[in-house]
Amino acid sequence: MTAAVDRATSDRCAVSPVPGQPHRLRADAQRNRDRIVAAARETMVESGPEVPLDEIARRAGVGNATLYRHFPDRPELIHHVTLSVMSRTADLAERALAEESDAFRALRRFAHDAVEERIGALCSLLSDSVDRDHPALLAARERLEAAVEAVMSAARDSGRLRTDVAVGDLMVALTQLTRPLPGWRSPGAESGGGCADFDRFVHRHLELLLDGLQAPARSELPGSAVTLEDLRRRA
């Protein structure tokens, strides 16, 4: 209990007191903040956005006072978890495109890395309690869209990606593959009861999806290519 109080006190002293200057966290306070966001991302993926904050603090290895010092309420924490998922996913797309010489291999690498991020959790995180028009979220979303579009455009220009798919098609598919399901990682699932543990199928089924994205197309898709703007309008 004393250690938790000490950490919370340390965090309170970690911001810049200079008026008009951005608040900058000390290194130890920043590490605590990063651990909380990482733990929240993991637990919210596993159990949904309503996971007890006490469990997030326990997973992060900090006291409750430290968690509330950084994130005074659940919406604030969810906001930062959402930013983290978007930023990390954009990083993956940019890195894959920069490091892979083959454009479709870059797309394949990004897709597999993105499912490891379990981006399907964004659906449950972007609830009514989160301001979707917050400037930081809009900027993160624009960066993510541009990064994924760049990977897909490169694959399309190489002649390897079919021309009747767009970013929205890919992101919907990745979301469906990684969206938390009832009973996921539950004891019942591991013992054969309840909902099956779908993790072991994700990368296998992703390869089936990627095969279907390659040109020349072997089938005609119903409807038209889905953009992320289409998804937002329908939402």
CSV table of C-alpha atoms in Angstrom, one decimal:
chain,number,residue,atom,x,y,z
A,1,MET,CA,0.0,0.0,0.0
A,2,THR,CA,2.9,2.4,0.9
A,3,ALA,CA,4.7,1.6,-2.4
A,4,ALA,CA,1.5,2.4,-4.3
A,5,VAL,CA,1.1,5.7,-2.5
A,6,ASP,CA,4.7,6.6,-3.1
A,7,ARG,CA,4.3,5.9,-6.8
A,8,ALA,CA,1.2,8.0,-7.0
A,9,THR,CA,3.0,10.9,-5.1
A,10,SER,CA,5.9,10.6,-7.5
A,11,ASP,CA,3.6,10.8,-10.4
A,12,ARG,CA,2.0,14.0,-9.0
A,13,CYS,CA,5.4,15.6,-8.9
A,14,ALA,CA,6.3,14.5,-12.4
A,15,VAL,CA,4.6,17.2,-14.4
A,16,SER,CA,6.2,20.5,-15.5
A,17,PRO,CA,5.2,23.4,-13.1
A,18,VAL,CA,6.1,26.1,-15.7
A,19,PRO,CA,2.8,27.9,-16.7
A,20,GLY,CA,2.1,27.7,-20.4
A,21,GLN,CA,4.5,24.8,-21.0
A,22,PRO,CA,3.3,21.3,-22.0
A,23,HIS,CA,3.2,18.9,-19.1
A,24,ARG,CA,6.1,16.5,-19.4
A,25,LEU,CA,6.2,13.4,-17.3
A,26,ARG,CA,9.3,12.2,-15.6
A,27,ALA,CA,10.7,8.9,-17.0
A,28,ASP,CA,9.3,6.8,-14.2
A,29,ALA,CA,5.9,8.4,-14.4
A,30,GLN,CA,5.9,7.9,-18.2
A,31,ARG,CA,6.8,4.2,-17.7
A,32,ASN,CA,3.8,3.8,-15.3
A,33,ARG,CA,1.5,5.5,-17.8
A,34,ASP,CA,2.8,3.3,-20.7
A,35,ARG,CA,2.3,0.2,-18.5
A,36,ILE,CA,-1.2,1.2,-17.7
A,37,VAL,CA,-2.2,1.7,-21.3
A,38,ALA,CA,-0.6,-1.6,-22.4
A,39,ALA,CA,-2.3,-3.5,-19.6
A,40,ALA,CA,-5.6,-1.8,-20.4
A,41,ARG,CA,-5.3,-2.8,-24.1
A,42,GLU,CA,-4.6,-6.4,-23.2
A,43,THR,CA,-7.4,-6.7,-20.6
A,44,MET,CA,-10.0,-4.8,-22.7
A,45,VAL,CA,-9.2,-7.1,-25.6
A,46,GLU,CA,-9.7,-10.1,-23.4
A,47,SER,CA,-12.7,-9.0,-21.4
A,48,GLY,CA,-14.2,-5.9,-23.1
A,49,PRO,CA,-14.1,-2.2,-22.2
A,50,GLU,CA,-15.9,-2.7,-18.9
A,51,VAL,CA,-13.1,-4.7,-17.3
A,52,PRO,CA,-12.6,-3.6,-13.7
A,53,LEU,CA,-10.0,-0.8,-13.4
A,54,ASP,CA,-8.5,-2.6,-10.4
A,55,GLU,CA,-7.6,-5.5,-12.7
A,56,ILE,CA,-5.9,-3.1,-15.1
A,57,ALA,CA,-3.9,-1.6,-12.3
A,58,ARG,CA,-2.9,-5.1,-11.0
A,59,ARG,CA,-1.9,-6.2,-14.5
A,60,ALA,CA,0.2,-3.0,-14.9
A,61,GLY,CA,1.9,-3.5,-11.6
A,62,VAL,CA,0.8,-0.1,-10.2
A,63,GLY,CA,-1.5,1.0,-7.4
A,64,ASN,CA,-5.1,2.2,-8.1
A,65,ALA,CA,-4.0,5.7,-7.0
A,66,THR,CA,-1.4,5.8,-9.8
A,67,LEU,CA,-3.9,4.6,-12.4
A,68,TYR,CA,-6.5,7.3,-11.4
A,69,ARG,CA,-3.7,9.9,-11.3
A,70,HIS,CA,-3.0,9.4,-15.0
A,71,PHE,CA,-6.6,8.5,-16.1
A,72,PRO,CA,-9.3,9.9,-13.8
A,73,ASP,CA,-12.1,7.9,-15.4
A,74,ARG,CA,-12.8,5.0,-17.8
A,75,PRO,CA,-13.5,7.1,-20.9
A,76,GLU,CA,-10.2,8.9,-20.5
A,77,LEU,CA,-8.4,5.5,-20.3
A,78,ILE,CA,-10.3,4.1,-23.3
A,79,HIS,CA,-9.5,7.2,-25.3
A,80,HIS,CA,-5.7,6.6,-24.8
A,81,VAL,CA,-6.0,2.9,-25.4
A,82,THR,CA,-7.7,3.7,-28.7
A,83,LEU,CA,-5.0,6.1,-29.7
A,84,SER,CA,-2.4,3.4,-28.8
A,85,VAL,CA,-4.0,0.8,-30.9
A,86,MET,CA,-4.3,3.2,-33.9
A,87,SER,CA,-0.8,4.4,-33.6
A,88,ARG,CA,0.8,1.0,-33.2
A,89,THR,CA,-1.2,-0.3,-36.2
A,90,ALA,CA,-0.1,2.6,-38.3
A,91,ASP,CA,3.5,1.9,-37.3
A,92,LEU,CA,3.1,-1.6,-38.5
A,93,ALA,CA,1.8,-0.6,-41.9
A,94,GLU,CA,4.6,2.0,-42.4
A,95,ARG,CA,7.3,-0.4,-41.2
A,96,ALA,CA,6.1,-3.2,-43.5
A,97,LEU,CA,6.1,-0.9,-46.5
A,98,ALA,CA,9.5,0.5,-45.8
A,99,GLU,CA,11.2,-2.8,-45.0
A,100,GLU,CA,9.7,-5.2,-47.6
A,101,SER,CA,10.9,-5.1,-51.2
A,102,ASP,CA,7.8,-7.0,-52.4
A,103,ALA,CA,4.6,-5.0,-52.1
A,104,PHE,CA,2.3,-7.9,-51.5
A,105,ARG,CA,4.7,-9.3,-49.0
A,106,ALA,CA,4.4,-6.0,-47.2
A,107,LEU,CA,0.6,-6.3,-47.2
A,108,ARG,CA,0.8,-9.9,-45.9
A,109,ARG,CA,3.2,-8.9,-43.2
A,110,PHE,CA,1.0,-5.9,-42.1
A,111,ALA,CA,-2.1,-8.1,-42.0
A,112,HIS,CA,-0.5,-10.7,-39.8
A,113,ASP,CA,1.0,-8.0,-37.5
A,114,ALA,CA,-2.3,-6.2,-37.3
A,115,VAL,CA,-4.2,-9.3,-36.1
A,116,GLU,CA,-1.6,-9.6,-33.4
A,117,GLU,CA,-2.6,-6.1,-32.3
A,118,ARG,CA,-6.2,-7.4,-32.2
A,119,ILE,CA,-7.5,-4.3,-33.9
A,120,GLY,CA,-11.0,-5.7,-33.7
A,121,ALA,CA,-11.1,-4.5,-30.1
A,122,LEU,CA,-11.5,-0.9,-31.5
A,123,CYS,CA,-15.2,-1.7,-32.3
A,124,SER,CA,-16.0,-2.1,-28.6
A,125,LEU,CA,-13.7,0.6,-27.5
A,126,LEU,CA,-15.2,3.3,-29.8
A,127,SER,CA,-18.3,3.4,-27.7
A,128,ASP,CA,-20.6,6.3,-27.1
A,129,SER,CA,-18.5,7.3,-24.1
A,130,VAL,CA,-15.6,8.2,-26.4
A,131,ASP,CA,-15.5,11.4,-28.4
A,132,ARG,CA,-14.9,10.1,-32.0
A,133,ASP,CA,-14.4,13.7,-33.2
A,134,HIS,CA,-11.6,14.4,-30.7
A,135,PRO,CA,-8.7,16.1,-32.7
A,136,ALA,CA,-6.2,13.5,-31.5
A,137,LEU,CA,-8.4,10.6,-32.5
A,138,LEU,CA,-9.1,12.2,-35.9
A,139,ALA,CA,-5.4,12.7,-36.5
A,140,ALA,CA,-4.6,9.1,-35.5
A,141,ARG,CA,-7.4,7.8,-37.7
A,142,GLU,CA,-6.1,9.8,-40.7
A,143,ARG,CA,-2.6,8.5,-40.2
A,144,LEU,CA,-3.8,4.9,-39.9
A,145,GLU,CA,-5.9,5.2,-43.1
A,146,ALA,CA,-3.1,6.8,-45.0
A,147,ALA,CA,-0.6,4.1,-43.9
A,148,VAL,CA,-2.9,1.2,-44.8
A,149,GLU,CA,-3.9,2.8,-48.1
A,150,ALA,CA,-0.2,3.2,-49.0
A,151,VAL,CA,0.4,-0.5,-48.4
A,152,MET,CA,-2.6,-1.5,-50.5
A,153,SER,CA,-1.8,1.0,-53.3
A,154,ALA,CA,1.7,-0.4,-53.6
A,155,ALA,CA,0.4,-4.0,-53.8
A,156,ARG,CA,-2.3,-2.9,-56.3
A,157,ASP,CA,0.3,-1.1,-58.4
A,158,SER,CA,2.5,-4.2,-58.5
A,159,GLY,CA,-0.4,-6.1,-60.0
A,160,ARG,CA,-0.6,-8.5,-57.1
A,161,LEU,CA,-3.7,-7.1,-55.4
A,162,ARG,CA,-7.1,-7.4,-57.0
A,163,THR,CA,-8.5,-4.0,-58.0
A,164,ASP,CA,-12.0,-4.4,-56.6
A,165,VAL,CA,-11.0,-4.1,-52.9
A,166,ALA,CA,-10.3,-1.1,-50.8
A,167,VAL,CA,-9.0,-0.2,-47.3
A,168,GLY,CA,-12.5,-0.7,-45.8
A,169,ASP,CA,-12.7,-4.3,-47.1
A,170,LEU,CA,-9.3,-5.2,-45.5
A,171,MET,CA,-10.0,-3.5,-42.2
A,172,VAL,CA,-13.5,-5.1,-41.9
A,173,ALA,CA,-11.9,-8.5,-42.5
A,174,LEU,CA,-9.1,-8.0,-40.0
A,175,THR,CA,-11.7,-6.7,-37.5
A,176,GLN,CA,-13.8,-9.8,-37.9
A,177,LEU,CA,-10.8,-12.0,-37.4
A,178,THR,CA,-9.8,-10.3,-34.2
A,179,ARG,CA,-13.0,-9.1,-32.6
A,180,PRO,CA,-13.4,-10.4,-29.0
A,181,LEU,CA,-15.9,-13.2,-28.8
A,182,PRO,CA,-17.9,-14.3,-25.7
A,183,GLY,CA,-15.9,-16.8,-23.8
A,184,TRP,CA,-12.7,-16.0,-25.5
A,185,ARG,CA,-9.8,-17.2,-23.4
A,186,SER,CA,-12.2,-18.5,-20.7
A,187,PRO,CA,-11.5,-21.6,-18.7
A,188,GLY,CA,-14.5,-23.2,-20.4
A,189,ALA,CA,-13.0,-22.6,-23.8
A,190,GLU,CA,-9.7,-24.1,-22.9
A,191,SER,CA,-11.4,-27.2,-21.5
A,192,GLY,CA,-13.6,-27.8,-24.5
A,193,GLY,CA,-16.7,-26.1,-23.2
A,194,GLY,CA,-18.1,-22.7,-24.0
A,195,CYS,CA,-16.8,-20.7,-26.9
A,196,ALA,CA,-13.8,-22.2,-28.7
A,197,ASP,CA,-10.4,-20.6,-28.4
A,198,PHE,CA,-10.3,-18.9,-31.8
A,199,ASP,CA,-6.7,-17.6,-31.5
A,200,ARG,CA,-5.2,-20.7,-33.1
A,201,PHE,CA,-7.3,-20.2,-36.3
A,202,VAL,CA,-6.7,-16.5,-36.8
A,203,HIS,CA,-3.5,-16.7,-38.9
A,204,ARG,CA,-4.6,-19.7,-40.8
A,205,HIS,CA,-7.8,-18.0,-41.8
A,206,LEU,CA,-5.9,-14.8,-42.6
A,207,GLU,CA,-3.9,-16.7,-45.1
A,208,LEU,CA,-7.1,-17.8,-46.8
A,209,LEU,CA,-8.2,-14.2,-46.9
A,210,LEU,CA,-4.9,-13.0,-48.4
A,211,ASP,CA,-5.1,-15.7,-51.1
A,212,GLY,CA,-8.5,-14.3,-52.0
A,213,LEU,CA,-7.1,-10.8,-52.3
A,214,GLN,CA,-4.5,-11.7,-54.9
A,215,ALA,CA,-4.8,-10.9,-58.6
A,216,PRO,CA,-6.0,-12.2,-60.9
A,217,ALA,CA,-9.3,-12.4,-59.1
A,218,ARG,CA,-11.0,-15.8,-59.2
A,219,SER,CA,-14.5,-14.5,-58.5
A,220,GLU,CA,-16.6,-11.4,-58.9
A,221,LEU,CA,-17.4,-9.7,-55.6
A,222,PRO,CA,-20.9,-8.4,-55.0
A,223,GLY,CA,-21.3,-4.7,-54.4
A,224,SER,CA,-18.4,-2.2,-54.7
A,225,ALA,CA,-15.1,-1.8,-52.9
A,226,VAL,CA,-15.6,-0.5,-49.4
A,227,THR,CA,-13.7,2.6,-48.2
A,228,LEU,CA,-13.3,3.7,-44.6
A,229,GLU,CA,-15.6,6.7,-45.4
A,230,ASP,CA,-18.3,4.2,-46.4
A,231,LEU,CA,-17.9,2.4,-43.1
A,232,ARG,CA,-18.2,5.7,-41.1
A,233,ARG,CA,-21.3,6.7,-43.0
A,234,ARG,CA,-23.0,3.4,-42.3
A,235,ALA,CA,-22.0,3.6,-38.6
